[in-house]
CSV table of C-alpha atoms (C1' of nucleotides) in Angstrom, one decimal:
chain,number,residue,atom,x,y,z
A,1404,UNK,CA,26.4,0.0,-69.9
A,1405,UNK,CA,24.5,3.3,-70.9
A,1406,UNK,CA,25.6,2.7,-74.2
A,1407,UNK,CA,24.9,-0.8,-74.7
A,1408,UNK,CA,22.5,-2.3,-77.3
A,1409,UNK,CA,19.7,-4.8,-77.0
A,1410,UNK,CA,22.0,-7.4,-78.2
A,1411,UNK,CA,24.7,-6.7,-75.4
A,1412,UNK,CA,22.6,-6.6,-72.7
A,1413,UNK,CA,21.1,-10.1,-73.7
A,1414,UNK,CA,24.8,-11.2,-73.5
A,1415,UNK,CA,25.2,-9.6,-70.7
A,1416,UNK,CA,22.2,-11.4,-68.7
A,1417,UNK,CA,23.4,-14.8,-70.4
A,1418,UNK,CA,26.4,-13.7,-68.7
A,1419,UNK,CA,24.9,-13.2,-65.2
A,1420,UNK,CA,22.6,-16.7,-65.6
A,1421,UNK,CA,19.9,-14.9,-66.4
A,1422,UNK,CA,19.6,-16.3,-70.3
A,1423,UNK,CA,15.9,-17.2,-69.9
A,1424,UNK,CA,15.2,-13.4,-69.8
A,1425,UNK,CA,16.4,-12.8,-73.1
A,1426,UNK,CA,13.7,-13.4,-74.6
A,1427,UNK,CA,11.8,-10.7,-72.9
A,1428,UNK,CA,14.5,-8.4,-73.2
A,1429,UNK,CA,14.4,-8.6,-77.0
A,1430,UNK,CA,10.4,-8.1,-76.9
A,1431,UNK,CA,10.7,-4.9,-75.4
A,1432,UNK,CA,13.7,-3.9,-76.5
A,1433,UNK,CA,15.8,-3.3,-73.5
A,1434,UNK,CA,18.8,-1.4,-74.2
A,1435,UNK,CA,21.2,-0.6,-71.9
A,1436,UNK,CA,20.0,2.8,-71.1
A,1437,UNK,CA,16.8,1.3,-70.3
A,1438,UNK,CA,18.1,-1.1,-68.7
A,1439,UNK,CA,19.9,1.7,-66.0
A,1440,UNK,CA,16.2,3.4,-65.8
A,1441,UNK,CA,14.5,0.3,-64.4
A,1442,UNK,CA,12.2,1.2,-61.7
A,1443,UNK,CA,11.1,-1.6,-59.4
A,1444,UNK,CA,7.5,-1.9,-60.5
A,1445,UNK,CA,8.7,-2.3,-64.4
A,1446,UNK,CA,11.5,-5.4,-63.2
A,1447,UNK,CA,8.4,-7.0,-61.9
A,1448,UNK,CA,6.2,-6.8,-65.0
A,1449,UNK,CA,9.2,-7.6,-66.9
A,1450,UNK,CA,10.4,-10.4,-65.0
A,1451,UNK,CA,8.4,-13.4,-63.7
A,1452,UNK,CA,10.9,-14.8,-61.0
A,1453,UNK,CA,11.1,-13.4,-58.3
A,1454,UNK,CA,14.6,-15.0,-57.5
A,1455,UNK,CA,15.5,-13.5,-61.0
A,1456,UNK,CA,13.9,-10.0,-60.3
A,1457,UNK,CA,16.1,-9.7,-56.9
A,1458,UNK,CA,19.0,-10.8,-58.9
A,1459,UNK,CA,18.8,-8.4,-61.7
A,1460,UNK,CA,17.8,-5.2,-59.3
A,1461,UNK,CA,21.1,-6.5,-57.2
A,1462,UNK,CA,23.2,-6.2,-60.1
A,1463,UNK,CA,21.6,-2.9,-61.8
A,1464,UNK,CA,22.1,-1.0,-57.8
A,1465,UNK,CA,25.8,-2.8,-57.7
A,1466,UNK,CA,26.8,-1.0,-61.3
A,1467,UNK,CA,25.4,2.1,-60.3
A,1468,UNK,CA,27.2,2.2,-57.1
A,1469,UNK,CA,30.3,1.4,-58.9
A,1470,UNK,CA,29.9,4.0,-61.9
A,1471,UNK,CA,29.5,6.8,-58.8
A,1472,UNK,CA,33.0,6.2,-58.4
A,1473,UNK,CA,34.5,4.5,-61.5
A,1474,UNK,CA,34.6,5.3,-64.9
A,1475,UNK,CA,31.9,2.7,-67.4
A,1476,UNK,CA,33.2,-0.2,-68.5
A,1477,UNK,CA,32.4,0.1,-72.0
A,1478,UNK,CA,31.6,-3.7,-72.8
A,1479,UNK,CA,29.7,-6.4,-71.0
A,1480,UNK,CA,32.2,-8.3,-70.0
A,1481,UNK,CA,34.2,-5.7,-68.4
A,1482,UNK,CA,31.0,-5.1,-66.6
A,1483,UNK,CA,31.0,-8.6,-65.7
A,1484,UNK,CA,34.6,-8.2,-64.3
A,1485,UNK,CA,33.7,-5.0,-62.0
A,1486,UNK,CA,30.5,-6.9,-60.6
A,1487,UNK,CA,32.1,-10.2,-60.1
A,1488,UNK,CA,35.7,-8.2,-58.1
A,1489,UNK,CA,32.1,-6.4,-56.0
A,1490,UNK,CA,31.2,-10.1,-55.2
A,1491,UNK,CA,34.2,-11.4,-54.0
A,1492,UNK,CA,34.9,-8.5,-52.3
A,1493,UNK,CA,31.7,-8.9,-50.4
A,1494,UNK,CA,32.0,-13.1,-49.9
A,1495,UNK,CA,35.7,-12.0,-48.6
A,1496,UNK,CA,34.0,-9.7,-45.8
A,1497,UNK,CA,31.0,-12.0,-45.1
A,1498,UNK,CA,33.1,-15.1,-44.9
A,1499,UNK,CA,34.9,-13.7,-41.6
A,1500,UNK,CA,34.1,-15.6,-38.7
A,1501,UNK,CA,34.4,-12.5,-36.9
A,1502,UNK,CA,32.3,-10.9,-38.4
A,1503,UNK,CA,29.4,-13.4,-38.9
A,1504,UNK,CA,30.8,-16.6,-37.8
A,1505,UNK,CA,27.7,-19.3,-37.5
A,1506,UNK,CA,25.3,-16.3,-38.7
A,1507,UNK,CA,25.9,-16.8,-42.0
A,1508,UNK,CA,26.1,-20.7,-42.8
A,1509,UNK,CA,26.5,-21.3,-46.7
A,1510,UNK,CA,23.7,-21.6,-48.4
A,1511,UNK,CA,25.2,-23.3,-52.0
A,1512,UNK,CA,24.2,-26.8,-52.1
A,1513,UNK,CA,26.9,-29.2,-51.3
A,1514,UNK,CA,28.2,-31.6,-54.1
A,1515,UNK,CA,26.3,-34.9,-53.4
A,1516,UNK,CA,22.6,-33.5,-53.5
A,1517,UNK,CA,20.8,-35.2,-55.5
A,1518,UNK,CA,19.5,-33.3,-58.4
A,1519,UNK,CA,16.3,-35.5,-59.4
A,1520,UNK,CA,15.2,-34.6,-55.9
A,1521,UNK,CA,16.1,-31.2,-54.8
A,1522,UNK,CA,13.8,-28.3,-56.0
A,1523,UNK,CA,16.3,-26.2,-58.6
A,1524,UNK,CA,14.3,-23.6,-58.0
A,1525,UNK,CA,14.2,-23.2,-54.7
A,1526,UNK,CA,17.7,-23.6,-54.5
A,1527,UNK,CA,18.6,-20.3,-57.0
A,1528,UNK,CA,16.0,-18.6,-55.0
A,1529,UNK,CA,17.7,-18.7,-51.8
A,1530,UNK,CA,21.0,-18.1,-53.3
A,1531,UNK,CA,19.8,-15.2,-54.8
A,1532,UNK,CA,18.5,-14.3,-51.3
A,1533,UNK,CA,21.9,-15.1,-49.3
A,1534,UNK,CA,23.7,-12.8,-51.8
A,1535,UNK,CA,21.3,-10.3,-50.6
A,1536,UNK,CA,21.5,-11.2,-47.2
A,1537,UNK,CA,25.2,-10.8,-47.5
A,1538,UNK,CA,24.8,-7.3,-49.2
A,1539,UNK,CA,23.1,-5.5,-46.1
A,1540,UNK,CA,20.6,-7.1,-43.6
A,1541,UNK,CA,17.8,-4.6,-43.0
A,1542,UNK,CA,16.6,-3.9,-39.3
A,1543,UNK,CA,13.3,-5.5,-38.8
A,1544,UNK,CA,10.9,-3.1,-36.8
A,1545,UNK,CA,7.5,-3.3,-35.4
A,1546,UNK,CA,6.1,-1.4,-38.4
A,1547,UNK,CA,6.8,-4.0,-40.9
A,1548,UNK,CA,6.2,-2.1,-44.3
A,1549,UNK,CA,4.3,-4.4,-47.0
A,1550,UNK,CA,6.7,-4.7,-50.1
A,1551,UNK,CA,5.4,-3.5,-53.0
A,1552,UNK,CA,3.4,-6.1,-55.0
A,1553,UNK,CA,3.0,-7.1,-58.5
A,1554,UNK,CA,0.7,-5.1,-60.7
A,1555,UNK,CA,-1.8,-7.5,-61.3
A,1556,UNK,CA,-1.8,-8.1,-57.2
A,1557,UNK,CA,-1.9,-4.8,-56.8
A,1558,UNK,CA,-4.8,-4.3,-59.3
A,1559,UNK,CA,-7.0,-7.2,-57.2
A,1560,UNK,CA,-6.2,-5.6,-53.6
A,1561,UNK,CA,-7.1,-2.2,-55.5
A,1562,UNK,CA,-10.7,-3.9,-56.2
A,1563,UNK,CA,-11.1,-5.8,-52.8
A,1564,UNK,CA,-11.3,-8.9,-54.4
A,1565,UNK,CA,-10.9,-12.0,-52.8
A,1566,UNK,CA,-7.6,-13.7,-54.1
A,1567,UNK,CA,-7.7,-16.8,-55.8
A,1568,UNK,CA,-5.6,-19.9,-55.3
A,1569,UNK,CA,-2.5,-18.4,-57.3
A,1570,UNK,CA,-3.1,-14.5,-56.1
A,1571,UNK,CA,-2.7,-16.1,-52.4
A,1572,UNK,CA,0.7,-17.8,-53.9
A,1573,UNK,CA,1.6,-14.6,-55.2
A,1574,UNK,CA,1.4,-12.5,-52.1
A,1575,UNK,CA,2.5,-15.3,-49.8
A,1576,UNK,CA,5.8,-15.7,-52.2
A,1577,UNK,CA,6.5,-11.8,-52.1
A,1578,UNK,CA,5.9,-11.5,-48.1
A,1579,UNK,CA,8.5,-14.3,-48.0
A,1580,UNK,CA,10.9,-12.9,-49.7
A,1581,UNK,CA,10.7,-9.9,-48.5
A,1582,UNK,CA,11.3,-11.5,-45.2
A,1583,UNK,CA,14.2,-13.2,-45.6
A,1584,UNK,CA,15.8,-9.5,-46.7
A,1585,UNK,CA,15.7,-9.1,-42.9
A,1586,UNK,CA,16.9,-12.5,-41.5
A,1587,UNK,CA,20.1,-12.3,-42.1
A,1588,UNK,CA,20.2,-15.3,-44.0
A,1589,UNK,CA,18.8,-17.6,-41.2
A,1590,UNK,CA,15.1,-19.2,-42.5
A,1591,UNK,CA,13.5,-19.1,-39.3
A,1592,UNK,CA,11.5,-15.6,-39.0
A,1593,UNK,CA,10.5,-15.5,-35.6
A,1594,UNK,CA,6.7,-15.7,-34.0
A,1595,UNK,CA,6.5,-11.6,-33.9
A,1596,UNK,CA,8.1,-11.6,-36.8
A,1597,UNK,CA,5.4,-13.4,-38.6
A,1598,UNK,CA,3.1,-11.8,-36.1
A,1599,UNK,CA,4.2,-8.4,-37.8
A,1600,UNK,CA,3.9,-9.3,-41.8
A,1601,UNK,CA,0.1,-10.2,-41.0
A,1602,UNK,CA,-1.3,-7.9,-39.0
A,1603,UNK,CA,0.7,-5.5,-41.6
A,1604,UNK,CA,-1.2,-7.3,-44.0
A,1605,UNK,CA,-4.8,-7.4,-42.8
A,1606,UNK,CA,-4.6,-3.7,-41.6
A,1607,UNK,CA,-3.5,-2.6,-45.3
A,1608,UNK,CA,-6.0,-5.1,-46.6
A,1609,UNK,CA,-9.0,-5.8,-44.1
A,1610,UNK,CA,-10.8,-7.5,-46.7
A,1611,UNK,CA,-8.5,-10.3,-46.6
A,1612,UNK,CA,-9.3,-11.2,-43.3
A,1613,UNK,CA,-12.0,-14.0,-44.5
A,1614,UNK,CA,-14.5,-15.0,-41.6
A,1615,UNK,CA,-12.1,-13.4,-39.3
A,1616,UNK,CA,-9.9,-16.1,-39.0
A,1617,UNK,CA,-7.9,-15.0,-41.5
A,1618,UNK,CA,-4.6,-14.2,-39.8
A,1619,UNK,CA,-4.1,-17.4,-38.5
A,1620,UNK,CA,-4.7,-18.7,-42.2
A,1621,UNK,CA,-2.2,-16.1,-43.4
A,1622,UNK,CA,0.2,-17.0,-40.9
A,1623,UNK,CA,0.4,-20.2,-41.9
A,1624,UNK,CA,0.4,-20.3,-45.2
A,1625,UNK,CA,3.5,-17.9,-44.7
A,1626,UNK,CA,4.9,-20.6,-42.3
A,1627,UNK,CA,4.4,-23.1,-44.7
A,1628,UNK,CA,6.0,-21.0,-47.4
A,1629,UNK,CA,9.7,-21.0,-45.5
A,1630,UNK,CA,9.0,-24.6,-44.6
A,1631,UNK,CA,9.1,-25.4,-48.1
A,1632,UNK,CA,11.8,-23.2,-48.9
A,1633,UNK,CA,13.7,-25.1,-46.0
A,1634,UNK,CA,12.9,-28.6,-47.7
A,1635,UNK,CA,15.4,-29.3,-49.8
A,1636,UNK,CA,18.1,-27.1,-48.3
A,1637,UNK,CA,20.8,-29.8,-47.1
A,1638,UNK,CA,23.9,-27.5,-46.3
A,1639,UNK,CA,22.6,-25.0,-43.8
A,1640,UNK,CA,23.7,-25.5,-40.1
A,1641,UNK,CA,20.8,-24.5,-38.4
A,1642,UNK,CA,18.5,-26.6,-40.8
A,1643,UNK,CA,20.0,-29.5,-40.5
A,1644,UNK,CA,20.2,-29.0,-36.6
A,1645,UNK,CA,16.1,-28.9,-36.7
A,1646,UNK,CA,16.0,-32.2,-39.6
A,1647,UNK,CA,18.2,-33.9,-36.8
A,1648,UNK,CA,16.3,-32.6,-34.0
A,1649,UNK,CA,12.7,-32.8,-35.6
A,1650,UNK,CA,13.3,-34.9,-38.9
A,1651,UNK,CA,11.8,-38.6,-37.8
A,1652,UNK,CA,8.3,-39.9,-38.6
A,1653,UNK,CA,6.6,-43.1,-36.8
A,1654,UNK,CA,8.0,-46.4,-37.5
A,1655,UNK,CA,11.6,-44.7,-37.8
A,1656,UNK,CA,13.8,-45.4,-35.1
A,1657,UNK,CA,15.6,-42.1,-33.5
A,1658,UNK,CA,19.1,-41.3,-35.3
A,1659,UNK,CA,21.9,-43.9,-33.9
A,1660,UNK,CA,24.7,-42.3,-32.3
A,1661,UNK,CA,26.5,-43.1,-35.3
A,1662,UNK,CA,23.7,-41.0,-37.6
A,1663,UNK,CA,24.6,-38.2,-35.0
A,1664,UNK,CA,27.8,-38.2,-35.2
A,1665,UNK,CA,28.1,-38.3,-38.9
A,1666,UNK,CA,25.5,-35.2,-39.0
A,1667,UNK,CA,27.7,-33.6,-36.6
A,1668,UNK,CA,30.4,-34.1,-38.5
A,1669,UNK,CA,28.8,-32.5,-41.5
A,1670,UNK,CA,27.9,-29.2,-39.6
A,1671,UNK,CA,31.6,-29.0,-38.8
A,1672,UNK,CA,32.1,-29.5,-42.8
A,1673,UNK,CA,30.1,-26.9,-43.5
A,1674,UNK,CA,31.3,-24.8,-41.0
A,1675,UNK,CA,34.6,-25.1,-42.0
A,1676,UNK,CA,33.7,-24.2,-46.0
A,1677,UNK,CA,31.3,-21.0,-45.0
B,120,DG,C1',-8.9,-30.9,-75.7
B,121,DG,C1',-7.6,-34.6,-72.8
B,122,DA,C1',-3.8,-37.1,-70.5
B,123,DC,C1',0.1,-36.6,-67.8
B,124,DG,C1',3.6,-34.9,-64.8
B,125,DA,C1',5.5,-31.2,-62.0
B,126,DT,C1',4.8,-27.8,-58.6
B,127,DC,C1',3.4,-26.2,-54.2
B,128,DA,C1',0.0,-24.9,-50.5
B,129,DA,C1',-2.7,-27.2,-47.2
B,130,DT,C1',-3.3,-30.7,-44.0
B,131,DC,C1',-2.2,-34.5,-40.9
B,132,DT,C1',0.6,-36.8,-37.6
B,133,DC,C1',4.4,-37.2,-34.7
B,134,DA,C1',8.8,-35.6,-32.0
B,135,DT,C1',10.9,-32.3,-29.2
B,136,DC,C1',11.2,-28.4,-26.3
B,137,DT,C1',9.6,-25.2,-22.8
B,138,DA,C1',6.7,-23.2,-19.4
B,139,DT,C1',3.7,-24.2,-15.7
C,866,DA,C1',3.5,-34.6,-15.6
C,867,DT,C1',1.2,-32.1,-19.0
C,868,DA,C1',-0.3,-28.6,-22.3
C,869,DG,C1',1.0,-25.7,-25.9
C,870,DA,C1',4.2,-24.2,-29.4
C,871,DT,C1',7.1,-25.4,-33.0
C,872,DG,C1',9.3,-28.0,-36.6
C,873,DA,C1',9.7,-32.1,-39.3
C,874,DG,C1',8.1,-35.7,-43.0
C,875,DA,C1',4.2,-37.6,-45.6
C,876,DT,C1',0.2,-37.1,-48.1
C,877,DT,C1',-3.4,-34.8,-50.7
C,878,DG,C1',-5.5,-31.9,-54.0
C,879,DA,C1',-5.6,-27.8,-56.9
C,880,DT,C1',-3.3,-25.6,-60.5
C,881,DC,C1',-0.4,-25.1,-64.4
C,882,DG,C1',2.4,-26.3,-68.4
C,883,DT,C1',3.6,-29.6,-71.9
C,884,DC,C1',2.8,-33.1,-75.1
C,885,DC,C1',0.2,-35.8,-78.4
DNA sequence: GGACGATCAATCTCATCTAT
DNA sequence: ATAGATGAGATTGATCGTCC
């Protein structure tokens, strides 16, 4: 990879599903060496997904934890080959029962989703985020650490100045993510947990505690965010546990025993498959 | 530049669970 | 029995990107 050219690291990236960065690649002319010396901050200003940053930071860590040992592949799609054995290897491990069992339910959306009404987006993002999840859970402690932000979110916490509608987005987005890096997979942060990311927040960024009720506006907007991430997700156990349990408005009837069953039945599906 | 659609946070309402 | 916490679906409104 050290050696490669712009051109092979766009084929590369095309290669990993990450073709709408090429673009950007070419712009600034990432070769492969540049590519390796990557810090965190520049992935961010190069890259405007989030669910494509964690993607493209997994893979750059996963070569350079294989080059330790191994000699370079000398092409991209030899790369390819070392990163994708890496994978399996890791899906092999995690798929154990032993090991995780109903920790880990799969989070790839099941064949009969609908497309025209499931959030694409949202989807990649949270497989982005399982194959992290899978990689190493981190140990959530009491002194939550704030990830590091965007620049331009960084710049307007720098100047104390109240975040606009987007900026909000933008912070809310990153504490999410960050997050889930510590759930092992599951989307349900506990109360403390939540508890934790805001007070982390408002004691790094008083300022942001508008009229002083500005944790319980923080907490929820954070809420919200994993709701929405939870929305279209139809193949986890535990959220389809909660639909079932939680899922039924006014003027709909409660599941039939049948409706049970047959969600029942599609836990044990999934079960099965993860 | 205006119309339009897509996205997504915010809000509302309701169902369920749990502690008292 | 009841209040509070939590999670769901539905709706609303702001924002952003695209198209003509």
């Amino acid at each position: 990879m050290e050696t490669w050219s712009v051109e092979q690291v766009c084929s590369w990236l095309v290669e990993k599903n990450l073709g709408e960065l090429v673009q950007r690649f070419q712009e600034e002319e990432v070769s492969g060496a540049a590519l390796l010396a990557l810090n965190d901050r520049m992935v961010q200003q190069l890259v405007k997904k989030i669910g494509h940053q964690a993607v493209l930071m997994d893979l750059i860590k996963k070569y350079k934890q294989n080059t330790q040992g191994l000699k370079s592949p000398e092409n991209p799609k030899e790369a390819a080959l070392v990163m994708q054995t890496e994978a399996a290897r890791e899906d092999e491990e995690t798929s154990s029962p032993v090991s995780h069992g109903e920790q880990m339910p799969s989070f790839y959306p099941s064949e009969n989703l609908e497309d025209g009404l499931i959030d694409q987006r949202v989807l990649k993002q949270r497989r982005n985020v399982k194959h992290l999840a899978r990689s190493k859970a981190l140990q959530w402690t009491k002194s939550y650490v704030l990830p590091e932000f965007p620049y331009d979110v960084k710049c307007m916490l720098a100047e104390q100045k109240c975040p606009d509608h987007s900026m909000r987005i933008r912070i809310i987005e990153f504490l999410q993510a960050d997050m889930t890096k510590y759930l092992e997979g599951s989307l349900y942060p506990s109360t403390q947990q939540y508890n934790d990311v805001v007070n982390a927040l408002l004691q790094a960024h008083p300022f942001l505690d508008e009229d002083g009720c500005g944790f319980f506006l923080w907490k929820r907007a954070l809420k919200d965010r994993f709701k929405y991430v939870r929305r279209p997700i139809e193949d986890d156990e535990q959220v389809i546990r909660n639909k079932c349990k939680f899922g039924h408005r006014k003027g709909q009837t409660r599941k039939s025993i049948a409706d049970i069953r047959f969600d029942e039945i599609k836990l044990v599906q999934i079960k099965l498959s993860a």
